[in-house]
XYZ file of C-alpha atoms in Angstrom:
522
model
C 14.386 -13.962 28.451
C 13.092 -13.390 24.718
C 13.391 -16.402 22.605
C 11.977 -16.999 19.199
C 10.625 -20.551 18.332
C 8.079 -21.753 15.453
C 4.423 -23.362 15.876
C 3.247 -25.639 12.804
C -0.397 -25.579 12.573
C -3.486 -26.755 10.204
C -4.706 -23.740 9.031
C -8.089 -23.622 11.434
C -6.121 -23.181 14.500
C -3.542 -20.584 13.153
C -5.629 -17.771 14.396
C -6.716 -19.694 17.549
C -5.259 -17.884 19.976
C -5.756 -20.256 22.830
C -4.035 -22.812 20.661
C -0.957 -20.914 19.982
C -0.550 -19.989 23.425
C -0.968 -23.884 24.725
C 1.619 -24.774 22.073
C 4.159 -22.150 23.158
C 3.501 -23.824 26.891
C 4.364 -26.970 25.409
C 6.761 -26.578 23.213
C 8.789 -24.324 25.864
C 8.274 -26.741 28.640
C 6.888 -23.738 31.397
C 4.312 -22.909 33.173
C 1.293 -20.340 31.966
C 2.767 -17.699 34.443
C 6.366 -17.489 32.597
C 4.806 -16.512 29.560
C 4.528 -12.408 29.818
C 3.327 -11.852 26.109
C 4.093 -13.279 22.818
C 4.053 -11.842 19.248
C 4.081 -13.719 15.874
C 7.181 -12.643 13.392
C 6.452 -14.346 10.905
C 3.827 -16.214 8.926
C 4.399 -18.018 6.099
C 2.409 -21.378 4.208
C 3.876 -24.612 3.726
C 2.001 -26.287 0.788
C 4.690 -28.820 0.158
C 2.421 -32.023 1.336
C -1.629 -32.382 2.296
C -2.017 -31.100 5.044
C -1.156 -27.842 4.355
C 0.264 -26.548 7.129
C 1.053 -22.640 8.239
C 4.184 -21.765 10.243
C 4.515 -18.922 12.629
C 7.832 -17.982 13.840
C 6.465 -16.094 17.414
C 9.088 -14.077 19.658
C 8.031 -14.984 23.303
C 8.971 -13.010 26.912
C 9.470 -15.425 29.732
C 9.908 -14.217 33.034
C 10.059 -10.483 31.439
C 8.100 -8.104 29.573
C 7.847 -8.138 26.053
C 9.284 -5.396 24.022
C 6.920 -3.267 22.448
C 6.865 -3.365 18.582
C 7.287 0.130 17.222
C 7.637 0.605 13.702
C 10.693 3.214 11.965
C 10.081 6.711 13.307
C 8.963 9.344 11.043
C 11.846 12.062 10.860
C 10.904 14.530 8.594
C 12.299 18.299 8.256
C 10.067 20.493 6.866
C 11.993 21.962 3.501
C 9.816 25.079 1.880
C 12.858 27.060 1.876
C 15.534 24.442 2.248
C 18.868 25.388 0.856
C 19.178 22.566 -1.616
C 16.170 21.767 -4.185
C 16.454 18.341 -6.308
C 14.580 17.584 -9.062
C 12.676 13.989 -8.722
C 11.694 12.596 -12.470
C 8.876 10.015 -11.700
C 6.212 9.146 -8.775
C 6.898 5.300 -8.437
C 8.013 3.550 -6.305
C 11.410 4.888 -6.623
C 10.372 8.470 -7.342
C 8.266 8.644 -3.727
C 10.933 7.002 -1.883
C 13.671 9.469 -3.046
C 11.587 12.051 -2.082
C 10.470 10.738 1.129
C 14.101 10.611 2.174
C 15.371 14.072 0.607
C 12.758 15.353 3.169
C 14.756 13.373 5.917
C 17.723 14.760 4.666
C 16.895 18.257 4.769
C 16.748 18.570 0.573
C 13.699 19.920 -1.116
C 12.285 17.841 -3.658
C 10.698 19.122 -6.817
C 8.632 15.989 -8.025
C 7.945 15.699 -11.965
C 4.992 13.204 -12.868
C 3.691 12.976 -16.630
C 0.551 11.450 -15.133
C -1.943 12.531 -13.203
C -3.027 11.883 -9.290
C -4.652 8.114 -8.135
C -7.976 10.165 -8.709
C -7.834 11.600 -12.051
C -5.692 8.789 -13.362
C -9.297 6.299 -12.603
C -10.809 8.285 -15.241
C -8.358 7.302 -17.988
C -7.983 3.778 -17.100
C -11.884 3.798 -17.437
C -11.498 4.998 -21.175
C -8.876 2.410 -21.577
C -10.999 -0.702 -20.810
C -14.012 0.454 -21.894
C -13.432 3.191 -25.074
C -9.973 1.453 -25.870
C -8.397 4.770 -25.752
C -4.788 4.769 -24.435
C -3.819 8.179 -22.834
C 0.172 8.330 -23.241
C 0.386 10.035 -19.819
C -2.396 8.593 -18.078
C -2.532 4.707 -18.106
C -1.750 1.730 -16.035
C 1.941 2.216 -16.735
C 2.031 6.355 -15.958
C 0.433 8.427 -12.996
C 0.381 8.763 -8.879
C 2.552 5.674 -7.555
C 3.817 4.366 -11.218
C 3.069 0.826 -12.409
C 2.879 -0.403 -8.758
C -0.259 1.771 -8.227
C -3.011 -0.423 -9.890
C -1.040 -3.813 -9.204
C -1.270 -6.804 -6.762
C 0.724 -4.888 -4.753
C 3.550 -7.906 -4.326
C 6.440 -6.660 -1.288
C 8.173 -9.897 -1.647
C 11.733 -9.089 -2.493
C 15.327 -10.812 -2.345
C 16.734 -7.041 -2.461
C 18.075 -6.753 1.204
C 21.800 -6.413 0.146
C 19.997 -2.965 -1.204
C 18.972 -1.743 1.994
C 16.566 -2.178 4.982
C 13.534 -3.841 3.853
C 11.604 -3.541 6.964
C 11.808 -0.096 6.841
C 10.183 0.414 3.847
C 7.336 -1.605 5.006
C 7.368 0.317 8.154
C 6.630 3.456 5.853
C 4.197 1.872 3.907
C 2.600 0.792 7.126
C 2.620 4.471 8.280
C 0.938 5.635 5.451
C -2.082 3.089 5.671
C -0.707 -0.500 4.538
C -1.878 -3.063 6.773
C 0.139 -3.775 9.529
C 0.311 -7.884 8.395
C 2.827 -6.607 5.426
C 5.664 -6.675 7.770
C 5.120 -10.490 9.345
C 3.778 -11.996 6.068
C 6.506 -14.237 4.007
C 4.707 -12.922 0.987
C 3.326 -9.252 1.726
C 1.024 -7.912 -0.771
C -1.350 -4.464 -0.180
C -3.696 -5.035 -3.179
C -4.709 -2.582 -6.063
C -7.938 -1.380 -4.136
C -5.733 -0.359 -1.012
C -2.404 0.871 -3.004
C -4.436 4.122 -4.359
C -4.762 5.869 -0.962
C -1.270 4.614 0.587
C 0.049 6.275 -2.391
C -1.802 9.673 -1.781
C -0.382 9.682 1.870
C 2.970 9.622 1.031
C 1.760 12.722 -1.689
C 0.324 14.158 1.717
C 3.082 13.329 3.803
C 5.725 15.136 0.732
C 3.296 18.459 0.509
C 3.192 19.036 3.930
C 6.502 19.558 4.707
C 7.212 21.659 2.000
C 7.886 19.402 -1.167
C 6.480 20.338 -4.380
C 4.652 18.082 -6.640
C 3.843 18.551 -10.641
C 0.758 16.313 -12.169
C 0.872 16.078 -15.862
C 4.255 17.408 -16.383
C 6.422 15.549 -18.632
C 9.985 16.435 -19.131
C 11.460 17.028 -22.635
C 14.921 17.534 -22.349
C 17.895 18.185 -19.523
C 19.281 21.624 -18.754
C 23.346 20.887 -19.039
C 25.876 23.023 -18.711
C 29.642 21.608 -19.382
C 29.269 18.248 -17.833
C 27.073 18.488 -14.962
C 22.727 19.094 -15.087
C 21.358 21.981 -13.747
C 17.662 20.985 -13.895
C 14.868 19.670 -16.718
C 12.805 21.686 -19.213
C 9.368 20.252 -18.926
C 6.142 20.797 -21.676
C 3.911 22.820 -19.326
C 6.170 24.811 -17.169
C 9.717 25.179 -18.871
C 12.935 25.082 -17.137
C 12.470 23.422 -13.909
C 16.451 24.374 -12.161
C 17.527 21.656 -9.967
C 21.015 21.286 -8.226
C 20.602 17.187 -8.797
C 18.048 15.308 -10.889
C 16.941 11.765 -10.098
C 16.005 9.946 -12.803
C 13.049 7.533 -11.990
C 10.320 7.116 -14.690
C 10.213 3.485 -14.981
C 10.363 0.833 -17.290
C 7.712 1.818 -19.812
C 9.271 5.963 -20.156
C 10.775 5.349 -23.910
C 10.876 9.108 -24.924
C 13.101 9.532 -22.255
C 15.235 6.635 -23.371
C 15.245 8.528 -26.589
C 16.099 11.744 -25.417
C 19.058 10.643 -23.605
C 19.897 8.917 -26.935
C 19.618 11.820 -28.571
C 21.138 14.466 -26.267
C 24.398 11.164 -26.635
C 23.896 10.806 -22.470
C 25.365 7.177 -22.938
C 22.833 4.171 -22.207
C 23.157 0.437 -22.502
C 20.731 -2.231 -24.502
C 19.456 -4.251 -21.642
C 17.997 -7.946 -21.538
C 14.590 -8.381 -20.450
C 11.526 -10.981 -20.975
C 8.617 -11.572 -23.017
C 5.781 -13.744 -23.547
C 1.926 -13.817 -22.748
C -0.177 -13.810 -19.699
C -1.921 -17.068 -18.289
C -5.427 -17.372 -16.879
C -6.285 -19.954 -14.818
C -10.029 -20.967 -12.931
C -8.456 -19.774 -9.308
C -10.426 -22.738 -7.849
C -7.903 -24.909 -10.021
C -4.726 -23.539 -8.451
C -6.098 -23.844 -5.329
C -6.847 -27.487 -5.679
C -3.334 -28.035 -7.515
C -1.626 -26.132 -5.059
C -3.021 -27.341 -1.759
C -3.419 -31.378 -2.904
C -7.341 -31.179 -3.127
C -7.697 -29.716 0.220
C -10.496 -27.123 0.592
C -9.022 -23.107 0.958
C -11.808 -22.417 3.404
C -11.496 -19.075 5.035
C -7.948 -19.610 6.599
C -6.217 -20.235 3.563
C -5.284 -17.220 1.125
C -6.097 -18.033 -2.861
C -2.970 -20.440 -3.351
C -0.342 -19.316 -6.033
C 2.394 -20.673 -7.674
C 6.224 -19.592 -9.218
C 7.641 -21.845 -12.106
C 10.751 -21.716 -14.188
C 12.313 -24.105 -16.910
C 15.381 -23.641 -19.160
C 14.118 -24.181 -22.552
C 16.729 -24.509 -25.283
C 19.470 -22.658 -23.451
C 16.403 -19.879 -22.224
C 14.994 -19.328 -18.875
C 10.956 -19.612 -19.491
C 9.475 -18.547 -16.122
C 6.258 -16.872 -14.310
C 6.440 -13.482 -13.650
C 4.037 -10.954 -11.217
C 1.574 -13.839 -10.212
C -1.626 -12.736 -9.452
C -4.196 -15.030 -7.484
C -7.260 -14.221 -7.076
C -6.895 -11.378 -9.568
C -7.671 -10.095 -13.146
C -6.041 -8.762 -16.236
C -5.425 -5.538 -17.525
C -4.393 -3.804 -20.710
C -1.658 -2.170 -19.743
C -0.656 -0.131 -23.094
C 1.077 3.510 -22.766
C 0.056 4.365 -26.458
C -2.634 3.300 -29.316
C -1.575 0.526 -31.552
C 0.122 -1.607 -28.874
C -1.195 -4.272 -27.078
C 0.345 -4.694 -23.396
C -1.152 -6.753 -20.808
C -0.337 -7.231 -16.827
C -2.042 -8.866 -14.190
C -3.061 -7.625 -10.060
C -5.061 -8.379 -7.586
C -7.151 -6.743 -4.464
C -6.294 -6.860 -1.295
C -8.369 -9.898 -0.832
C -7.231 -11.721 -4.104
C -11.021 -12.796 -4.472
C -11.539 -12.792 -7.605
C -12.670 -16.231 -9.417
C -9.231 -16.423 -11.832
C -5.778 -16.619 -11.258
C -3.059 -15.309 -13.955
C 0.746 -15.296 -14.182
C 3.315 -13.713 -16.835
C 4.813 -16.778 -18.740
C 7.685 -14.943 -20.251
C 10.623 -15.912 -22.187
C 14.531 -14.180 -21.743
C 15.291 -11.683 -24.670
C 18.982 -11.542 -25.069
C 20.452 -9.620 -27.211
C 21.271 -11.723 -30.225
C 17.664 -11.749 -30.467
C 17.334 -8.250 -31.173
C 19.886 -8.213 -34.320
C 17.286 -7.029 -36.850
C 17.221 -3.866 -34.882
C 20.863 -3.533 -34.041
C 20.870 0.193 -36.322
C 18.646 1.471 -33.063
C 22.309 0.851 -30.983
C 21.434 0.837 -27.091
C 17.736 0.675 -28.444
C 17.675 -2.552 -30.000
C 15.620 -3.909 -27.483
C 13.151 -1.546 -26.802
C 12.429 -1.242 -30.883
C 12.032 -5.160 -30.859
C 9.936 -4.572 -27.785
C 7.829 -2.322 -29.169
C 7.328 -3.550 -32.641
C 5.765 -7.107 -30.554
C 3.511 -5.373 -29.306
C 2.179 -3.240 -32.581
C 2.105 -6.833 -34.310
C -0.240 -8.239 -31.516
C -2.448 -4.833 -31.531
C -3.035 -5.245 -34.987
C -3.761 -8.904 -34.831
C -6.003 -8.108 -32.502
C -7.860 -5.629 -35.003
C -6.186 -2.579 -33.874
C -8.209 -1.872 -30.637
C -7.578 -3.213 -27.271
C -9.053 -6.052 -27.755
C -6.553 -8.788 -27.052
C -4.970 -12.117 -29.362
C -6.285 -14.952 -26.655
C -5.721 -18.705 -27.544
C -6.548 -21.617 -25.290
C -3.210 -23.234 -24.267
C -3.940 -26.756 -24.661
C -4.805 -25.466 -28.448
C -1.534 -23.621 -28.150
C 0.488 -26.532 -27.458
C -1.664 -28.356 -30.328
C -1.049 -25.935 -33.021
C -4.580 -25.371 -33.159
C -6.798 -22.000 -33.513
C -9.229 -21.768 -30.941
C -12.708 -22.138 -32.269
C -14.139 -20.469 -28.613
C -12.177 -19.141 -25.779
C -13.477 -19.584 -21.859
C -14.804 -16.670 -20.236
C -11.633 -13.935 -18.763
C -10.858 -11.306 -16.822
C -9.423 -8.582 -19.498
C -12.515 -6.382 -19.758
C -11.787 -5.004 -23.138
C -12.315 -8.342 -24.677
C -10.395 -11.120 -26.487
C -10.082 -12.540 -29.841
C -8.705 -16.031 -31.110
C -5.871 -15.776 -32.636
C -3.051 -18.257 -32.892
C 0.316 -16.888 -30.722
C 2.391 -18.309 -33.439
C 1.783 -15.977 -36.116
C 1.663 -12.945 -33.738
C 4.597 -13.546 -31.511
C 8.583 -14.484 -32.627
C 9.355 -18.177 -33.348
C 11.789 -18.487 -30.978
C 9.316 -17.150 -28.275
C 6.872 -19.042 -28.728
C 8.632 -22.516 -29.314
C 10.450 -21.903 -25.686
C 6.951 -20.984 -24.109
C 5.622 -24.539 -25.645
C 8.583 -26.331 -23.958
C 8.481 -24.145 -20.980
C 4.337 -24.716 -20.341
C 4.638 -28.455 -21.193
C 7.475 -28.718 -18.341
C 4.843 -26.955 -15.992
C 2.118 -29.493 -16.763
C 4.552 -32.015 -15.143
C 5.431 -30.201 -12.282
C 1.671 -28.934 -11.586
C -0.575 -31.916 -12.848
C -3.963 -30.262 -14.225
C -2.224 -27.033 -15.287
C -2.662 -27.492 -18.662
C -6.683 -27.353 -18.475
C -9.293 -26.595 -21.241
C -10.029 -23.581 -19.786
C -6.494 -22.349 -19.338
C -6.220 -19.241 -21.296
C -3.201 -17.264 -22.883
C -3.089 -13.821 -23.719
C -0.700 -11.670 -25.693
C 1.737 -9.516 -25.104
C 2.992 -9.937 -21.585
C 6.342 -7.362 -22.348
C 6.963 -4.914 -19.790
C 8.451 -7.306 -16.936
C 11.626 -4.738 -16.748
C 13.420 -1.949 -18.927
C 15.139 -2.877 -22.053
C 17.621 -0.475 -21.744
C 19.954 0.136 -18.505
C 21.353 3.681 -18.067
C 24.766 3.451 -16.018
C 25.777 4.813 -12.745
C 29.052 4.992 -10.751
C 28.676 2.330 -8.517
C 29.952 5.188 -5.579
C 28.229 7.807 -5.960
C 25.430 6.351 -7.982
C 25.466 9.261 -10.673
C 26.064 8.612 -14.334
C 29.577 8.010 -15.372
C 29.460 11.332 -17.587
C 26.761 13.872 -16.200
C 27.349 14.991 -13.288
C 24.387 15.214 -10.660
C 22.096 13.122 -13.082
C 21.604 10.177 -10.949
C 19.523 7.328 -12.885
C 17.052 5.314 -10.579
C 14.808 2.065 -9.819
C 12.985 -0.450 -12.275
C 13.513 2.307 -15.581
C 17.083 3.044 -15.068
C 17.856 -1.013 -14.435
C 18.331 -1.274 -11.085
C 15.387 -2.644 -9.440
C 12.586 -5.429 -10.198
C 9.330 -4.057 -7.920
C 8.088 -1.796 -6.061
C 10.554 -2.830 -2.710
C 13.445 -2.849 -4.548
C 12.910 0.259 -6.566
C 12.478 1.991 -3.300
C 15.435 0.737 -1.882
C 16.814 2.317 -4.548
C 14.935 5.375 -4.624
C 16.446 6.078 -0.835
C 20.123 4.866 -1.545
C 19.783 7.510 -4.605
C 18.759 10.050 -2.542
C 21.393 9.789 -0.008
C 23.996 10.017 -2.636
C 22.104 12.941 -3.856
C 22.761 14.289 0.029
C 26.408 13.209 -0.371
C 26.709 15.084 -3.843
C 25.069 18.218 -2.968
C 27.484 18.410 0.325
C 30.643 17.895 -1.645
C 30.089 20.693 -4.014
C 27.851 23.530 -2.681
């Protein structure tokens, strides 16, 4: 018989195995000898109340063996000279995923990346923390594995109406994520360990006969009649493609402005805005877990908060604990920050998007841009904040209790942003409407978490690339635009994911419409 049950434990005997086992003896009323084997399915933290405790959910074999746990078999076709060729726009999440599962499918994909490989790409995120030089193809934004590369990392999604989540952390796991991703309530990999998972799955793509193009941005689509025929790109020109999937994430405006341009139809789409928190991570922790010391069985503690300020969700967005801050700009004169973590989340501070809903009355000053209202509003933010900021990337940073106070910060704590901070007051560098919500919205979280708002609590401007301001449509069949034929718009750029999970969810549900497509017609 296999049953599934839960053990509550303080965190010092979570990882005892004796303990578990004695537990499961108890708890199932048998004797030593019924249990055959046991495995833990699930680990998550409950934090409510001190003690913290930490709850497994274990599947147990009494009286029978227990099944062995074999991740999602690898069932790639090698595709050199495969009949069909696709061409994949973007290697994010959604990007690698489509390809992944073209290869399953027998389709050849022709990969498209303006960036360059994990590798090269260190190079110009060097020059962007330390020279403040923003490479438009090579930042924390653009390159090898997208936004998600140099990131915390975070798995967590709500997105299984999209598709099998535990397959896509069985692929991760087969190309070098730790194995703990698929039982953890809250999987992260980490920035230090999401480089070379991402170069596997390059690995995995090349070797069965995918092609892959570093530092190749497309400029425009190849259409003929209604239906695309491939993409003409700056270094190689016309790149034919039966199908193009359209994944270059959130931050790709020149391709929002081509399709504008070329009158592919696109939509104005809501998204957030606001700054970036830093918190002393030994002040979460004690928040978080009621004064109780971490120790080493506890992970850095985190937290998720969300108030409705005047008619406006204010919330916390990519929480990082246990992590830093980084500028995360894809051209000079803009000032873009995110936040990740390692694998470890050991770092000394712990930092959150606090970000504001952007709707689109908000963006009526730059209703002439049509579908890219948003992304102008977006985008002149963040060339406000650069040059309050003095036009490097050098960051506007104000404490947040002098935030609240209407006061300028005469000295700021030390940080984690390596290209520096200045004082500057976020109400003269961000909109009035933002910035009264975040006041409401970070005085609600002081109640809710007391010692939040702490002297050393730091805000820093402009946390504004939490999702794509503008949504391009799809048939919600087939999953290709309503008016292009074979153009098939995908994951966190084209609106239909939130993170890395859920953009490749999408990425494979894209790709097996592609299949579906390319079946129907050839």
């Amino acid at each position: 018989m296999i049953i599934e049950l839960e053990i509550k434990s303080l965190p010092q005997l979570a990882y005892d195995g004796t303990y578990i086992r004695n537990q499961l003896i108890k708890q199932l009323a048998v004797s030593p000898d019924d249990i055959k084997g046991y495995r833990p399915i699930r680990y998550s933290i409950d934090a409510r109340k001190n003690p913290v405790y930490i709850i497994q959910r274990i599947k147990v074999a009494i009286g029978e063996e227990l099944p062995e746990d074999r991740l999602t078999p690898l069932l790639y076709k090698p595709v050199k000279d495969a009949r069909h060729r696709v061409a994949v726009v973007g290697f994010g999440p959604a990007g690698m995923f489509a390809a992944l599962r073209l290869i399953e499918l027998g389709i050849k994909p022709i990969v498209l990346e303006r960036g360059f490989d994990v590798r090269t790409r260190r190079r110009d995120l060097k020059a962007v923390n330390r020279d403040h030089i923003v490479h438009p193809d090579s930042n924390y934004c653009f390159g090898e594995g997208g936004a998600g590369t140099y990131s915390d990392g975070k798995l967590y999604t709500r997105s299984a109406k999209r598709g099998d989540v535990s397959r896509i952390y069985d692929l991760l796991v087969h190309h070098g994520a730790n194995p703990f991703i698929r039982v953890d309530a809250h999987p992260h990999i980490g920035t230090n360990k999401l480089p070379g998972v991402v170069q596997n799955i390059r690995e995995r793509i090349l070797e069965h006969g995918g092609e892959i193009y570093f530092g190749t941005r497309v400029v425009d689509f190849q259409i003929s009649g209604d239906h695309v025929q491939g993409v003409l790109t700056q270094n190689y020109g016309l790149i034919e493609a039966e199908a193009v999937i359209l994944a270059t994430g959130h931050s790709a405006r020149d391709i929002f402005e081509l399709l504008y341009k070329r009158n592919i139809d696109i939509q104005l789409k809501p998204f957030a805005l606001g700054v970036r928190v830093e918190h002393p991570q030994w002040l979460i922790d004690h928040i978080q877990y009621h004064g109780m010391e971490r120790g080493e069985y506890l992970p850095a503690a985190s937290y998720k908060l969300v108030h409705q300020a005047m008619g406006r969700g204010v919330y916390s967005f990519c929480m990082c604990p246990g992590g830093f801050i980084v500028p995360a700009s894809t051209a000079q004169g803009e000032i873009v920050v995110n936040g990740m973590s390692p694998s470890k989340r050991d770092g000394k501070y712990a930092n959150s998007g606090i970000v504001v809903e952007i709707r689109p009355e908000d963006v009526s000053d730059f209703k002439h841009h049509g579908p890219l209202a948003a992304l102008r509003f977006q985008q002149s933010v963040e060339r406000n904040v650069c040059k309050a900021g003095g036009n490097t990337q050098t960051a506007p940073a104000q404490r947040l209790v002098d935030f609240l106070n209407g006061k300028i910060s005469t000295s700021l704590p030390s940080c984690s942003y390596i290209p520096g901070i200045t004082s500057v007051s976020m109400d003269n560098v961000l909109p009035e409407f933002v910035t009264k919500r975040l006041k409401e919205g970070f005085k609600a979280f002081g109640k809710k978490m007391n010692g939040y708002l702490h002297e050393d609590a730091l805000i820093i401007a402009t946390e504004s690339r939490t999702s794509s301001p503008v949504k391009i449509p799809r048939h919600s069949d087939t999953l290709m635009h309503p008016k292009i034929g074979g153009l098939f718009p995908s994951g966190e750029g084209a609106g239909y994911a939130g993170g890395i999970v859920s953009a490749a969810l999408d990425g494979e549900r894209v790709a097996e419409k592609v299949y579906e497509y390319l079946h129907s017609r050839y």
